[in-house]
mmCIF file of C-alpha atoms and ligand atoms in Angstrom:
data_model
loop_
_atom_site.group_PDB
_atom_site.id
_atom_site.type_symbol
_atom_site.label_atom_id
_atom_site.label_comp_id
_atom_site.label_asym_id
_atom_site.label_seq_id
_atom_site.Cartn_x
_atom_site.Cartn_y
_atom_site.Cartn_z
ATOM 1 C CA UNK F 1 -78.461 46.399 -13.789
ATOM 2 C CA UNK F 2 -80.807 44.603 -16.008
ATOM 3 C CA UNK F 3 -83.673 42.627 -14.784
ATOM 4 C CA UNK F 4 -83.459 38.800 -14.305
ATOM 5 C CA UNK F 5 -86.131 36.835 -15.957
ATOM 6 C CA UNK F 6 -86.066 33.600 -14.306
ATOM 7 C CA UNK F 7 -88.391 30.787 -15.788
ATOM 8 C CA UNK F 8 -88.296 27.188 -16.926
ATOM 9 C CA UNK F 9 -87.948 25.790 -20.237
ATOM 10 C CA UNK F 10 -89.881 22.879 -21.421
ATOM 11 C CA UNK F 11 -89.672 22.066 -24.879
ATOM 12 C CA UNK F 12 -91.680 18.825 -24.827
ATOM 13 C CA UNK F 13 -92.063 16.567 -28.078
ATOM 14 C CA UNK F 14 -92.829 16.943 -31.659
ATOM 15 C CA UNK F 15 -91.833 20.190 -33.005
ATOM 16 C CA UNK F 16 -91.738 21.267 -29.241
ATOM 17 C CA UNK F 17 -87.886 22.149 -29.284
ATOM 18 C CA UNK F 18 -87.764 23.567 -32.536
ATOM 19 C CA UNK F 19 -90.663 26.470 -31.915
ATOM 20 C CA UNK F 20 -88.944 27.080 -28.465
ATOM 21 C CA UNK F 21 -85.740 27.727 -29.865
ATOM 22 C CA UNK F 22 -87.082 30.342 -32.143
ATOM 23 C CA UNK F 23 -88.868 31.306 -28.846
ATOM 24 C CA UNK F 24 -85.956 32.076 -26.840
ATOM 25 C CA UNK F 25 -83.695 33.728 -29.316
ATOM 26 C CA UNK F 26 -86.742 36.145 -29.835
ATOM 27 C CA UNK F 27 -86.809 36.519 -26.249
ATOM 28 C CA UNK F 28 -83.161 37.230 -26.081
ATOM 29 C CA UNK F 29 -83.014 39.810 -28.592
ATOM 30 C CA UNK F 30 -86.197 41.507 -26.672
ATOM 31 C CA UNK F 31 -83.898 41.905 -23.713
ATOM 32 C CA UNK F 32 -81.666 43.194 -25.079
ATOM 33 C CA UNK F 33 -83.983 46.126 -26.712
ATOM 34 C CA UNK F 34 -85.818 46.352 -23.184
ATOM 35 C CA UNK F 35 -83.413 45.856 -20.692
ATOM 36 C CA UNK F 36 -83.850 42.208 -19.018
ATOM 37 C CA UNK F 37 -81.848 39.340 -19.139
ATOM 38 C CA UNK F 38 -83.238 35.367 -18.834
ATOM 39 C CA UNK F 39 -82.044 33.016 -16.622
ATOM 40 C CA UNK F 40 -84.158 29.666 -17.402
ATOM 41 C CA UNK F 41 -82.986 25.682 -17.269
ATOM 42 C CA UNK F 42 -84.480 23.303 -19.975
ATOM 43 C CA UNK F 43 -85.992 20.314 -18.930
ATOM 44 C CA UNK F 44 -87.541 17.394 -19.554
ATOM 45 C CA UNK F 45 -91.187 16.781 -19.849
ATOM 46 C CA UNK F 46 -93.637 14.309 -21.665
ATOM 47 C CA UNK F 47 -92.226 11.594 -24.075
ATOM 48 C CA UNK F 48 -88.978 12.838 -24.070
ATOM 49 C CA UNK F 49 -88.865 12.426 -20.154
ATOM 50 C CA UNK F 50 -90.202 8.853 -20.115
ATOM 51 C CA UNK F 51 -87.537 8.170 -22.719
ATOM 52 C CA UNK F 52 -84.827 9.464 -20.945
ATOM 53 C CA UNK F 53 -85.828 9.528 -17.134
ATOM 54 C CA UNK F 54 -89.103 6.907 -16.982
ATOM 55 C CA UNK F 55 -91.189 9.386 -15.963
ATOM 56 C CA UNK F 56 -93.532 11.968 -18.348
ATOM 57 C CA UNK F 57 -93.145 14.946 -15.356
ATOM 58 C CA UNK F 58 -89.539 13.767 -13.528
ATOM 59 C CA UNK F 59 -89.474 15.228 -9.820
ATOM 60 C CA UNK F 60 -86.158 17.492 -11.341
ATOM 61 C CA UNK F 61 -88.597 19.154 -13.898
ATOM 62 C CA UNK F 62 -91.562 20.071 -11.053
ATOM 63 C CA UNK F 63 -88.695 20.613 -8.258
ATOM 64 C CA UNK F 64 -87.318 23.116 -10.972
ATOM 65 C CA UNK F 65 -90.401 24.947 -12.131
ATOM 66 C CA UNK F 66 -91.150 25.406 -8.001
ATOM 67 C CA UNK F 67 -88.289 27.501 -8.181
ATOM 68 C CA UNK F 68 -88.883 29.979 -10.870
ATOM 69 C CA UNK F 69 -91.236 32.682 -11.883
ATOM 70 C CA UNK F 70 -93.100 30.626 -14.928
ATOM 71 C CA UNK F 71 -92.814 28.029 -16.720
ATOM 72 C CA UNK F 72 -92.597 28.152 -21.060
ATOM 73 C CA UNK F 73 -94.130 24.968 -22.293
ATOM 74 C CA UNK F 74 -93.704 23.842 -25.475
ATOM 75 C CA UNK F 75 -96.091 20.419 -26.615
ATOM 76 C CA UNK F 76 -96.116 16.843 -25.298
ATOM 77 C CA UNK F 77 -97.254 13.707 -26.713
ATOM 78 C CA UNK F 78 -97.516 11.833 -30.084
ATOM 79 C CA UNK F 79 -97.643 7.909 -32.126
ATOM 80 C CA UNK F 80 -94.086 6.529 -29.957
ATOM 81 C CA UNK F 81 -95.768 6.913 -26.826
ATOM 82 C CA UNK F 82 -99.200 6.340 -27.724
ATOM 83 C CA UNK F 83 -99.082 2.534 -26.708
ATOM 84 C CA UNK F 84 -98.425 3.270 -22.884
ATOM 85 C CA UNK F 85 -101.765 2.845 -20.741
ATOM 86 C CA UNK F 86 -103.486 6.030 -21.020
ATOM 87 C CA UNK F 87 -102.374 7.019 -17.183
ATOM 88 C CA UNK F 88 -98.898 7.138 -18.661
ATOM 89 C CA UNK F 89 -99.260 8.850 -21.610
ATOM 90 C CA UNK F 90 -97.426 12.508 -21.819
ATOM 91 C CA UNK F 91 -100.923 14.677 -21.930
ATOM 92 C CA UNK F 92 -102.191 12.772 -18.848
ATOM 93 C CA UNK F 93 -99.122 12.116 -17.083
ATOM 94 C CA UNK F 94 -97.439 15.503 -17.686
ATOM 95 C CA UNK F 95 -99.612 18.224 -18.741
ATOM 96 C CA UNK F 96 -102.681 17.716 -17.009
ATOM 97 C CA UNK F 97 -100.562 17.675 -13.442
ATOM 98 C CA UNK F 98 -98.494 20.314 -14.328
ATOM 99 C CA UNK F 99 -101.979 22.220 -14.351
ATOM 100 C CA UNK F 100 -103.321 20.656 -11.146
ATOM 101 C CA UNK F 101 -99.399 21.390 -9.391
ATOM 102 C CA UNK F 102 -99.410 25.435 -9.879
ATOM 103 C CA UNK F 103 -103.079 25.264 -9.351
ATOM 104 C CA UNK F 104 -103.406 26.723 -13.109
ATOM 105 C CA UNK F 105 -107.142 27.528 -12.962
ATOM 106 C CA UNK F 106 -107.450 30.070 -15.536
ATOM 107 C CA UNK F 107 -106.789 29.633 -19.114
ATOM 108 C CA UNK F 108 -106.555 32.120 -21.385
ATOM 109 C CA UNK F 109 -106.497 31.852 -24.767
ATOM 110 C CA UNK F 110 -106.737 34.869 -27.217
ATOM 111 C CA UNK F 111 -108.216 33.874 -31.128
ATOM 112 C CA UNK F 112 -106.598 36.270 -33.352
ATOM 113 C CA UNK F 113 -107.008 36.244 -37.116
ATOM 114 C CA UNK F 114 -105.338 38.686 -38.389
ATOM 115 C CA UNK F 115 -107.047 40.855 -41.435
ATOM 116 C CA UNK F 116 -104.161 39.877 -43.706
ATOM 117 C CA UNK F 117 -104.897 35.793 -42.767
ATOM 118 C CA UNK F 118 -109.038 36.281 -43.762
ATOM 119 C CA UNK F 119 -108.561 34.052 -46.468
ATOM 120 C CA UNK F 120 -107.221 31.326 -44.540
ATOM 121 C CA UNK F 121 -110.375 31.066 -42.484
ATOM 122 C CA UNK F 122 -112.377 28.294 -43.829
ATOM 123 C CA UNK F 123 -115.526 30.728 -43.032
ATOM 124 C CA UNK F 124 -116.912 33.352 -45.575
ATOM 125 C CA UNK F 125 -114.956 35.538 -45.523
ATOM 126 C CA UNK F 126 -117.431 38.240 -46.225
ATOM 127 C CA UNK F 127 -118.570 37.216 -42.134
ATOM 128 C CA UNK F 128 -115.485 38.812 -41.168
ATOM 129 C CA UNK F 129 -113.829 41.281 -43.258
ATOM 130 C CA UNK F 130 -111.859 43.198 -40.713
ATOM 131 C CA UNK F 131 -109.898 39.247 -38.865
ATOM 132 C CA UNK F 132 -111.375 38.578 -35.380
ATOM 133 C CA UNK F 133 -109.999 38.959 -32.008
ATOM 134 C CA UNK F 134 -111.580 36.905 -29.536
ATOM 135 C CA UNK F 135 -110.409 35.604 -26.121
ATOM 136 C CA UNK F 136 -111.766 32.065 -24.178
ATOM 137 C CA UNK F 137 -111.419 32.326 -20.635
ATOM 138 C CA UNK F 138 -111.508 28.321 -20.136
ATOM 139 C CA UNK F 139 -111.510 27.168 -16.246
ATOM 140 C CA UNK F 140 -108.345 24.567 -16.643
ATOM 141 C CA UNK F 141 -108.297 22.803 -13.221
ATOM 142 C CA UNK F 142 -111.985 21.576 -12.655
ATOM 143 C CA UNK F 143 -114.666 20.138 -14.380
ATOM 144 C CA UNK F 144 -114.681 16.168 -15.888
ATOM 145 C CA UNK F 145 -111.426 16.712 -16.124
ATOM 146 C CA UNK F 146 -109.932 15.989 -12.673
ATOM 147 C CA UNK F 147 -113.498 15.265 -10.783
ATOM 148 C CA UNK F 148 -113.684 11.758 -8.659
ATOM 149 C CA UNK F 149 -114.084 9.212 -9.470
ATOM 150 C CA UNK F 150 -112.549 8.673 -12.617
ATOM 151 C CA UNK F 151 -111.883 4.670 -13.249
ATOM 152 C CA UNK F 152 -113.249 1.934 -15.251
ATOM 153 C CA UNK F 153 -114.678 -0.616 -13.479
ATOM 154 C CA UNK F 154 -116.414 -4.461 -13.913
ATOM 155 C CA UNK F 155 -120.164 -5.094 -12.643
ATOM 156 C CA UNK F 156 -121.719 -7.683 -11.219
ATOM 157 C CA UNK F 157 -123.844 -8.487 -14.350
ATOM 158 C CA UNK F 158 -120.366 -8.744 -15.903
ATOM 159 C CA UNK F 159 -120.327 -5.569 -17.775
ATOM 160 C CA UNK F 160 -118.059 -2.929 -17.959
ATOM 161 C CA UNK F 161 -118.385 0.672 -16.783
ATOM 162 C CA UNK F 162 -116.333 3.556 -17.158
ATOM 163 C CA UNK F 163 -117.100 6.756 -14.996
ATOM 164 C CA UNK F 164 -115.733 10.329 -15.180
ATOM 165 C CA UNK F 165 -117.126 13.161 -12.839
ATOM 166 C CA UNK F 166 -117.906 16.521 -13.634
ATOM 167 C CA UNK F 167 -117.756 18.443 -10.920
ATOM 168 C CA UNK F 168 -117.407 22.375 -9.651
ATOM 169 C CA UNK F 169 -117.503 24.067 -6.629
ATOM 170 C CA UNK F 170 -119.335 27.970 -6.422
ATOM 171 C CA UNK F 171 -115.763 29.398 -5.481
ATOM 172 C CA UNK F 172 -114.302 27.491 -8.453
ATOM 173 C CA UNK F 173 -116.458 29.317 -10.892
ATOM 174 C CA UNK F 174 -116.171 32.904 -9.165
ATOM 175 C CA UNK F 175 -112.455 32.699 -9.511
ATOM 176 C CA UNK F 176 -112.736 31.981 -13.173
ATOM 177 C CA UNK F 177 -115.639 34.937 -13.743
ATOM 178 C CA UNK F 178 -113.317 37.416 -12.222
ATOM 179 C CA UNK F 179 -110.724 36.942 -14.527
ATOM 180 C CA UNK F 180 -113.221 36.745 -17.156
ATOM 181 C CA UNK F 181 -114.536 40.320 -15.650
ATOM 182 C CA UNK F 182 -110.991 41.745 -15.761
ATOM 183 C CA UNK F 183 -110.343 40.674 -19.448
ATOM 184 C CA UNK F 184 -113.521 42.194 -20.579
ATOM 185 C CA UNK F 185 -112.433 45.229 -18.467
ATOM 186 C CA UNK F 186 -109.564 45.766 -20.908
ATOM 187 C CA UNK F 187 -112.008 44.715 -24.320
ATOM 188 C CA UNK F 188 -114.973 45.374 -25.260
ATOM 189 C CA UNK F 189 -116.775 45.200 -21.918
ATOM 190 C CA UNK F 190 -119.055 42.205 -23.152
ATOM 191 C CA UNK F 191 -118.800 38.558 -21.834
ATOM 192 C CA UNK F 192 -120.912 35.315 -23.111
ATOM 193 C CA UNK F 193 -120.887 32.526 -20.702
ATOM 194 C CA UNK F 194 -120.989 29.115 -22.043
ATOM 195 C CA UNK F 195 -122.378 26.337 -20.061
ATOM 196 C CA UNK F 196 -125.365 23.587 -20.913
ATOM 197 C CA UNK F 197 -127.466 24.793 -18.506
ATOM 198 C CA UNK F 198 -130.471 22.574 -19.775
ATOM 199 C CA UNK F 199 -128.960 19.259 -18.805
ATOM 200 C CA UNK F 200 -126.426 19.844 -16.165
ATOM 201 C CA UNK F 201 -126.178 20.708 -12.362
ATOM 202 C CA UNK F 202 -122.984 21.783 -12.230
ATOM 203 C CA UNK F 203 -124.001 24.224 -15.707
ATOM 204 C CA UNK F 204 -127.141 25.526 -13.328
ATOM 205 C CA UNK F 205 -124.498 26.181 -10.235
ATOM 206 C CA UNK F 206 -121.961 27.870 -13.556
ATOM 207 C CA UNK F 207 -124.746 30.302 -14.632
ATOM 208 C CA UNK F 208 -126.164 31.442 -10.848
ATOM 209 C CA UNK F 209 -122.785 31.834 -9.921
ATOM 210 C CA UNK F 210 -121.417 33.791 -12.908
ATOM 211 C CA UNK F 211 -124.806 35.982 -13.007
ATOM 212 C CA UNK F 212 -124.470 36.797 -9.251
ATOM 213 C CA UNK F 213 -120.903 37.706 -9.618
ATOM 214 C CA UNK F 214 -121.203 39.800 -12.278
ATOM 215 C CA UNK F 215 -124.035 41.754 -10.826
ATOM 216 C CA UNK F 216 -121.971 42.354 -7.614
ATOM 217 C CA UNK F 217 -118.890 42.707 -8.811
ATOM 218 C CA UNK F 218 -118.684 44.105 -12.370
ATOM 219 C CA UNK F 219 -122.303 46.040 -13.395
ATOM 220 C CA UNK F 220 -121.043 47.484 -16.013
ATOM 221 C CA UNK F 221 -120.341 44.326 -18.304
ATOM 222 C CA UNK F 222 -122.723 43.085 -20.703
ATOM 223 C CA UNK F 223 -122.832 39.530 -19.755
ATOM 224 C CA UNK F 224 -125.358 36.660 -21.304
ATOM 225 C CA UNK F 225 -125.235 32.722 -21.132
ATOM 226 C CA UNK F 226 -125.353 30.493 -23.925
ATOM 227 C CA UNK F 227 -125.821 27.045 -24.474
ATOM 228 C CA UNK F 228 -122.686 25.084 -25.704
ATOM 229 C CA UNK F 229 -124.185 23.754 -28.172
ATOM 230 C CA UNK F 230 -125.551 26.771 -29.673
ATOM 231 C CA UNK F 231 -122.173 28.453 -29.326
ATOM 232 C CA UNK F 232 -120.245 25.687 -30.836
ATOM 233 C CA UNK F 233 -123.157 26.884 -33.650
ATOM 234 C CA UNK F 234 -122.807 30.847 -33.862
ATOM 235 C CA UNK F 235 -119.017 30.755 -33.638
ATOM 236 C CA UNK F 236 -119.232 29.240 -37.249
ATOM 237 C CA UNK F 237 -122.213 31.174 -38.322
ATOM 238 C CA UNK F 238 -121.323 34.708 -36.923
ATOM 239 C CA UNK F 239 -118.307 34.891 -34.512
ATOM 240 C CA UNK F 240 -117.467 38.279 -34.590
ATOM 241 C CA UNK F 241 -120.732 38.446 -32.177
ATOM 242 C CA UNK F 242 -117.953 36.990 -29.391
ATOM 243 C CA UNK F 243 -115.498 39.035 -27.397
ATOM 244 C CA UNK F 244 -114.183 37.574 -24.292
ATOM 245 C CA UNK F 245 -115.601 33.691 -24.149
ATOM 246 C CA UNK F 246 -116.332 32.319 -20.384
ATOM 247 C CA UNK F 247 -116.363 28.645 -20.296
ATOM 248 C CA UNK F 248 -115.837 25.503 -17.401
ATOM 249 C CA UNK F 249 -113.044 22.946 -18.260
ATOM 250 C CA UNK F 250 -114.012 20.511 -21.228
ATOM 251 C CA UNK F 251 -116.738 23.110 -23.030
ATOM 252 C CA UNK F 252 -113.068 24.982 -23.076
ATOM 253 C CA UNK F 253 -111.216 22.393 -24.763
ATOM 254 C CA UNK F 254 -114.029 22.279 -27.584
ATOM 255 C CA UNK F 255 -114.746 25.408 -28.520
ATOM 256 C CA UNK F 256 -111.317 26.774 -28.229
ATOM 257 C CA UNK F 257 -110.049 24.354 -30.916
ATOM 258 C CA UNK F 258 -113.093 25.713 -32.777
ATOM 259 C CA UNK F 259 -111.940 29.459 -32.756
ATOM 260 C CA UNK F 260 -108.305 28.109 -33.477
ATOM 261 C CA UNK F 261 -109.642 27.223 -36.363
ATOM 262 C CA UNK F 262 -111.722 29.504 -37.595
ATOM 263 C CA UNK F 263 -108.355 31.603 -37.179
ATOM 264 C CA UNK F 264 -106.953 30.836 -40.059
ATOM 265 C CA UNK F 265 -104.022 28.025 -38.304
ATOM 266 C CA UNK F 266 -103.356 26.570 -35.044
ATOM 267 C CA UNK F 267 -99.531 27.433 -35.706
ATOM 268 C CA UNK F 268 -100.882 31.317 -34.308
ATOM 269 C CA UNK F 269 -102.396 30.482 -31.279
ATOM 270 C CA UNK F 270 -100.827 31.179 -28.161
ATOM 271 C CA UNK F 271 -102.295 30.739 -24.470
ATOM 272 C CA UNK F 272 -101.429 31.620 -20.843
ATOM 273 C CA UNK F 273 -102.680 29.251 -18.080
ATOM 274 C CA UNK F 274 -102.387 31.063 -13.882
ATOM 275 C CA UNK F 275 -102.381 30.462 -11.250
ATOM 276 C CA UNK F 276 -103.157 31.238 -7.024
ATOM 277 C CA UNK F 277 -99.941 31.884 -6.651
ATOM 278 C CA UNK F 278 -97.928 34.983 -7.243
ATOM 279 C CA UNK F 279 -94.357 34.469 -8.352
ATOM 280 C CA UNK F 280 -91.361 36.069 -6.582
ATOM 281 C CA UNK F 281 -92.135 39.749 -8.657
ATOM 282 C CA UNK F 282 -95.850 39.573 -6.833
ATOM 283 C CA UNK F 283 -97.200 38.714 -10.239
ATOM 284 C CA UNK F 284 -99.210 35.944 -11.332
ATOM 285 C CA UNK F 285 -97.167 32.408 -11.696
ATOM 286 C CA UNK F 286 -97.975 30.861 -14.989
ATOM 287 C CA UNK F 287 -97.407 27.910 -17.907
ATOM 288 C CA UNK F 288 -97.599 29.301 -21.263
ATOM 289 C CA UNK F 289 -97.789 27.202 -24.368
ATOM 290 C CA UNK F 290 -99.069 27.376 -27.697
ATOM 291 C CA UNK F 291 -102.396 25.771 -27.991
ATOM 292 C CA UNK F 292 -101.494 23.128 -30.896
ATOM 293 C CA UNK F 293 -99.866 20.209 -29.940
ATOM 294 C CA UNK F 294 -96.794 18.197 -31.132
ATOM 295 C CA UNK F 295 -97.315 17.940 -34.836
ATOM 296 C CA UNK F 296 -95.234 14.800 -35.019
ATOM 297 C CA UNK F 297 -95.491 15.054 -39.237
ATOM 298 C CA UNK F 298 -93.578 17.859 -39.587
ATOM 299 C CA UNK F 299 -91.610 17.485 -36.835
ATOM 300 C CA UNK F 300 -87.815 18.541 -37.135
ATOM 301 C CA UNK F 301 -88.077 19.096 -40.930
ATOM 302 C CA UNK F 302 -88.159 23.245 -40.139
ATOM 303 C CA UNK F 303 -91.531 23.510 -41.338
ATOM 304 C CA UNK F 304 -93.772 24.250 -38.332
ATOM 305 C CA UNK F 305 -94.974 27.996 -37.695
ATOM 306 C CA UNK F 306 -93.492 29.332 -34.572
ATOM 307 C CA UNK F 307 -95.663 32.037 -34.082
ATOM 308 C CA UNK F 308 -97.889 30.604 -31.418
ATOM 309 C CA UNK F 309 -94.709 29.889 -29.513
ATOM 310 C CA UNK F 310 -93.164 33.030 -30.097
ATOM 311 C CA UNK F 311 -97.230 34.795 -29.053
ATOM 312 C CA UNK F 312 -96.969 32.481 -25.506
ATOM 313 C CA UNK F 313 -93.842 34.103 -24.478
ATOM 314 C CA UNK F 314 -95.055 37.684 -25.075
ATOM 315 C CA UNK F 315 -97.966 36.563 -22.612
ATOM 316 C CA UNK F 316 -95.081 35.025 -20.382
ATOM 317 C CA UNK F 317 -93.301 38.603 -20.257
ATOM 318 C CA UNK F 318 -97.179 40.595 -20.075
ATOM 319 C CA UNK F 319 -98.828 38.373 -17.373
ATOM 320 C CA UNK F 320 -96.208 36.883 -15.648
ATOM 321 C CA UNK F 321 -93.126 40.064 -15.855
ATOM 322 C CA UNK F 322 -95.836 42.122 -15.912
ATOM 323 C CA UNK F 323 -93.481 43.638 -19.426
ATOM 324 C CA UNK F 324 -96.282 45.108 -21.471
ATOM 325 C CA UNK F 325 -94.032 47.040 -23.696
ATOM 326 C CA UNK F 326 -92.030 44.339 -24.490
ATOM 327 C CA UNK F 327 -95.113 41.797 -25.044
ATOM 328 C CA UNK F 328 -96.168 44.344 -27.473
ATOM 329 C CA UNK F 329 -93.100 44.765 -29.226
ATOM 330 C CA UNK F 330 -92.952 41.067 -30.330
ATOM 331 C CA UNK F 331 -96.816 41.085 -31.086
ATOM 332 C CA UNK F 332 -96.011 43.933 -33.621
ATOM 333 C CA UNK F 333 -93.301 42.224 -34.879
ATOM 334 C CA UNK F 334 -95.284 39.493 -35.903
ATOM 335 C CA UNK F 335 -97.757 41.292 -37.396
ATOM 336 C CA UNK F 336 -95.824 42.923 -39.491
ATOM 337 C CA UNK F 337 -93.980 40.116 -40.410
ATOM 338 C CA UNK F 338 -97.118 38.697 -41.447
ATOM 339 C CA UNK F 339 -98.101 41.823 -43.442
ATOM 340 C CA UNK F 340 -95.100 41.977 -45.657
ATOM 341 C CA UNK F 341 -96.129 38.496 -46.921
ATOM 342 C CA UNK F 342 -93.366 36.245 -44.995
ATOM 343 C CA UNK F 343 -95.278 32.877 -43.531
ATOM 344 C CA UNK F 344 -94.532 29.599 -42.681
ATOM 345 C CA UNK F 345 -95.899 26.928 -44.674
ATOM 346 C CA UNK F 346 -99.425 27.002 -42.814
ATOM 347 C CA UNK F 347 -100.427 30.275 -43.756
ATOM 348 C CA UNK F 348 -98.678 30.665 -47.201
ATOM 349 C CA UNK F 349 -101.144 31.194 -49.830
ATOM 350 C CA UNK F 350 -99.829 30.532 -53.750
ATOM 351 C CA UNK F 351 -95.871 29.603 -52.865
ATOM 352 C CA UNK F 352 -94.273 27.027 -50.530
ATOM 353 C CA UNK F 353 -94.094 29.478 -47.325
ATOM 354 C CA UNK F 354 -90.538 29.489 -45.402
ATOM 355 C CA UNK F 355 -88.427 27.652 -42.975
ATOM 356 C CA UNK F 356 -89.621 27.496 -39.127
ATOM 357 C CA UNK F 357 -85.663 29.341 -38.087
ATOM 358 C CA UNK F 358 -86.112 31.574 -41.261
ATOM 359 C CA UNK F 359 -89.792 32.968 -40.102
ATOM 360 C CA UNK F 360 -88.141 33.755 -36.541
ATOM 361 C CA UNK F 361 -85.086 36.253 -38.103
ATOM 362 C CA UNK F 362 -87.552 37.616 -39.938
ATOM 363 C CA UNK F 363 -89.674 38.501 -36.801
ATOM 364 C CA UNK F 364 -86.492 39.320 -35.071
ATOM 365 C CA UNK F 365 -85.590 42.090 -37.941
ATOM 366 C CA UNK F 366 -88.495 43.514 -37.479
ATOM 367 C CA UNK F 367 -88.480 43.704 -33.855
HETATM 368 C C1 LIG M 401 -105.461 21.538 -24.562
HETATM 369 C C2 LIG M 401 -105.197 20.094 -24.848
HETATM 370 C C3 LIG M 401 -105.162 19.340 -23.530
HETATM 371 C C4 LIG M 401 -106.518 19.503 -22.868
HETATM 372 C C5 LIG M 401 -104.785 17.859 -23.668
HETATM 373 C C6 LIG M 401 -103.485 17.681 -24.404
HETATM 374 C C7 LIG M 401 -104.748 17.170 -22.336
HETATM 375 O O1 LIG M 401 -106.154 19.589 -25.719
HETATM 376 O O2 LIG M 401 -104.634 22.169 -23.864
HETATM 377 O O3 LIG M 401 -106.476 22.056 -25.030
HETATM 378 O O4 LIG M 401 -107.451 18.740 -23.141
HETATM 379 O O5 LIG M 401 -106.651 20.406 -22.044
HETATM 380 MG MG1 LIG M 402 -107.489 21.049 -26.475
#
């Protein structure tokens, strides 16, 4: 009998539906090849759920993703719901608990250009001749992001005062360097460490904690620190210098938007956030979604690059099936879709590019 893939679907806003769609019929066909079926429900999350159930993360949509294996995200957000109060908006009301729900510490996201792509970097190319393959490690549950307290407040003087909290805890940080550890493992066996050190407490706490770990647990990794600053710096000047990336919360955010960049589209990049938990196959439970977000100007006109949704499910079926063969199958497919010139309007060079359904049977064929 075939294996049962059982996940949930969440297709989100913007050109959310249309990328999954491609998504799941490459998943589909996949089976097929490799010898599992999927059994996943669709539901609602972000604008889409306030619209039709008041609520950006509905009780259905968590109650359902408690009972499956992972969860496939597509994006949430964009200009209809932007005049909510920022509490109710889809990123903070939907995405960022999702994360804090499945306890989704560890974000991975891999920066791929692709040797083909060079000329869509808006670096010299002569910096990197041969693409790049990078990975950020980005700690997605800590940090200014979620630390207390977080509120704007009035003073006595009459002022106002807003206050976020950065804060991180040593076990927080050793969590995130041993996944960092076991990625480099797999690479090149070098890790850089990002933190601002200089300035911040929690940065000094990041950098003992990540040095002592390493030392203990994983000698034979080259690891160094780095400023944020100055890495926000070389990954322009010289980022084939990076491998695997090791970086708290909102340093993440930054710099990983930076190496989306700098490969070539944001319509390729794909990432995997896990968890503590371990699903009902004893493997890591996790969200996956491309790192872009809704693109609300293309939006249903077929024009959006489904690659980086179509790269998230491979990690789905690696990480979270623990499929490696299959993962790898769709990878190749896209890169050899990309090599015999077929691209979505992002990455065309000299012609119009072609259709977001169109780009997907062309990976399929060549799956
Ligand atoms: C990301 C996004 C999110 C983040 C937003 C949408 C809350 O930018 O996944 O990088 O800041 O983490
Ligand atoms: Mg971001």
């Amino acid at each position: 009998m075939d294996d049962i893939l059982n996940f949930s679907v969440l297709p989100g806003d913007g050109i959310g539906p249309e990328v999954m769609n491609v998504a799941l019929s490459i998943l589909k066909i996949v089976g097929r090849e490799n010898g599992f079926a999927l059994e996943y429900k669709t539901n609602d999350v972000g604008g889409i759920a306030i619209d039709n159930q008041g609520k950006a993360l509905p009780d259905a949509t968590l109650n359902d993703c408690r009972q499956r294996d992972a969860i496939l995200f597509g994006s949430v957000g964009g200009p209809k719901w932007e005049s909510l109060p920022p509490k109710e908006q889809p990123e903070r009301a939907a995405l960022l608990p999702l994360r804090k729900a499945f306890n989704l510490y560890a974000n991975i996201r891999p920066g791929c250009l692709f040797p083909e792509l060079v000329d869509l970097s808006p670096l010299k190319t002569q910096t990197i001749p041969d693409g790049l393959d990078i990975v950020c490690i980005r700690e997605l549950t800590g940090g200014i992001y979620f630390g207390q307290p977080k509120e704007t407040t009035t003073l006595e003087d009459g002022d106002t005062q807003a206050v976020d909290t950065m804060v991180y805890r040593k076990s927080e940080i050793e969590r995130i360097a041993k996944i960092a550890s076991i990625t480099a493992e797999t690479r090149s066996k070098k890790v850089c460490s990002v933190d601002k050190a200089n300035v911040l407490e929690t940065s000094i706490l990041w950098r003992n904690t990540v040095t002592e770990y390493f030392q203990q647990n994983a000698p034979g990794i080259e690891l160094s620190h780095m400023y944020v600053d100055n890495a926000a710096m070389q990954l322009v000047r010289d980022p084939s210098q990076f491998d695997v990336i090791l970086t708290e919360n909102m340093f993440g955010d930054i710099l990983s938007d930076e190496m989306a960049v700098i490969c070539g589209s944001l319509g390729m990049l794909s990432s995997a956030s896990l968890g503590t938990r371990a699903n009902s196959l004893g493997q890591p439970f996790g969200l996956y979604e491309p790192a872009g977000g809704t693109a609300p100007d293309i939006a249903g006109k077929n024009l959006a690059n489904p690659c980086a949704q179509i790269l998230s499910a491979a990690l789905m079926l690696r990480y979270s099936f623990g499929l490696e063969d299959a993962a790898k199958s769709i990878e190749n497919a896209i890169k050899q879709t990309i090599a015999d010139g077929l691209r979505t309007c992002d990455i065309a060079t000299g012609n119009p590019g072609i259709g977001t359904s169109e780009m997907g049977q062309e990976i399929a064929k060549r799956l």
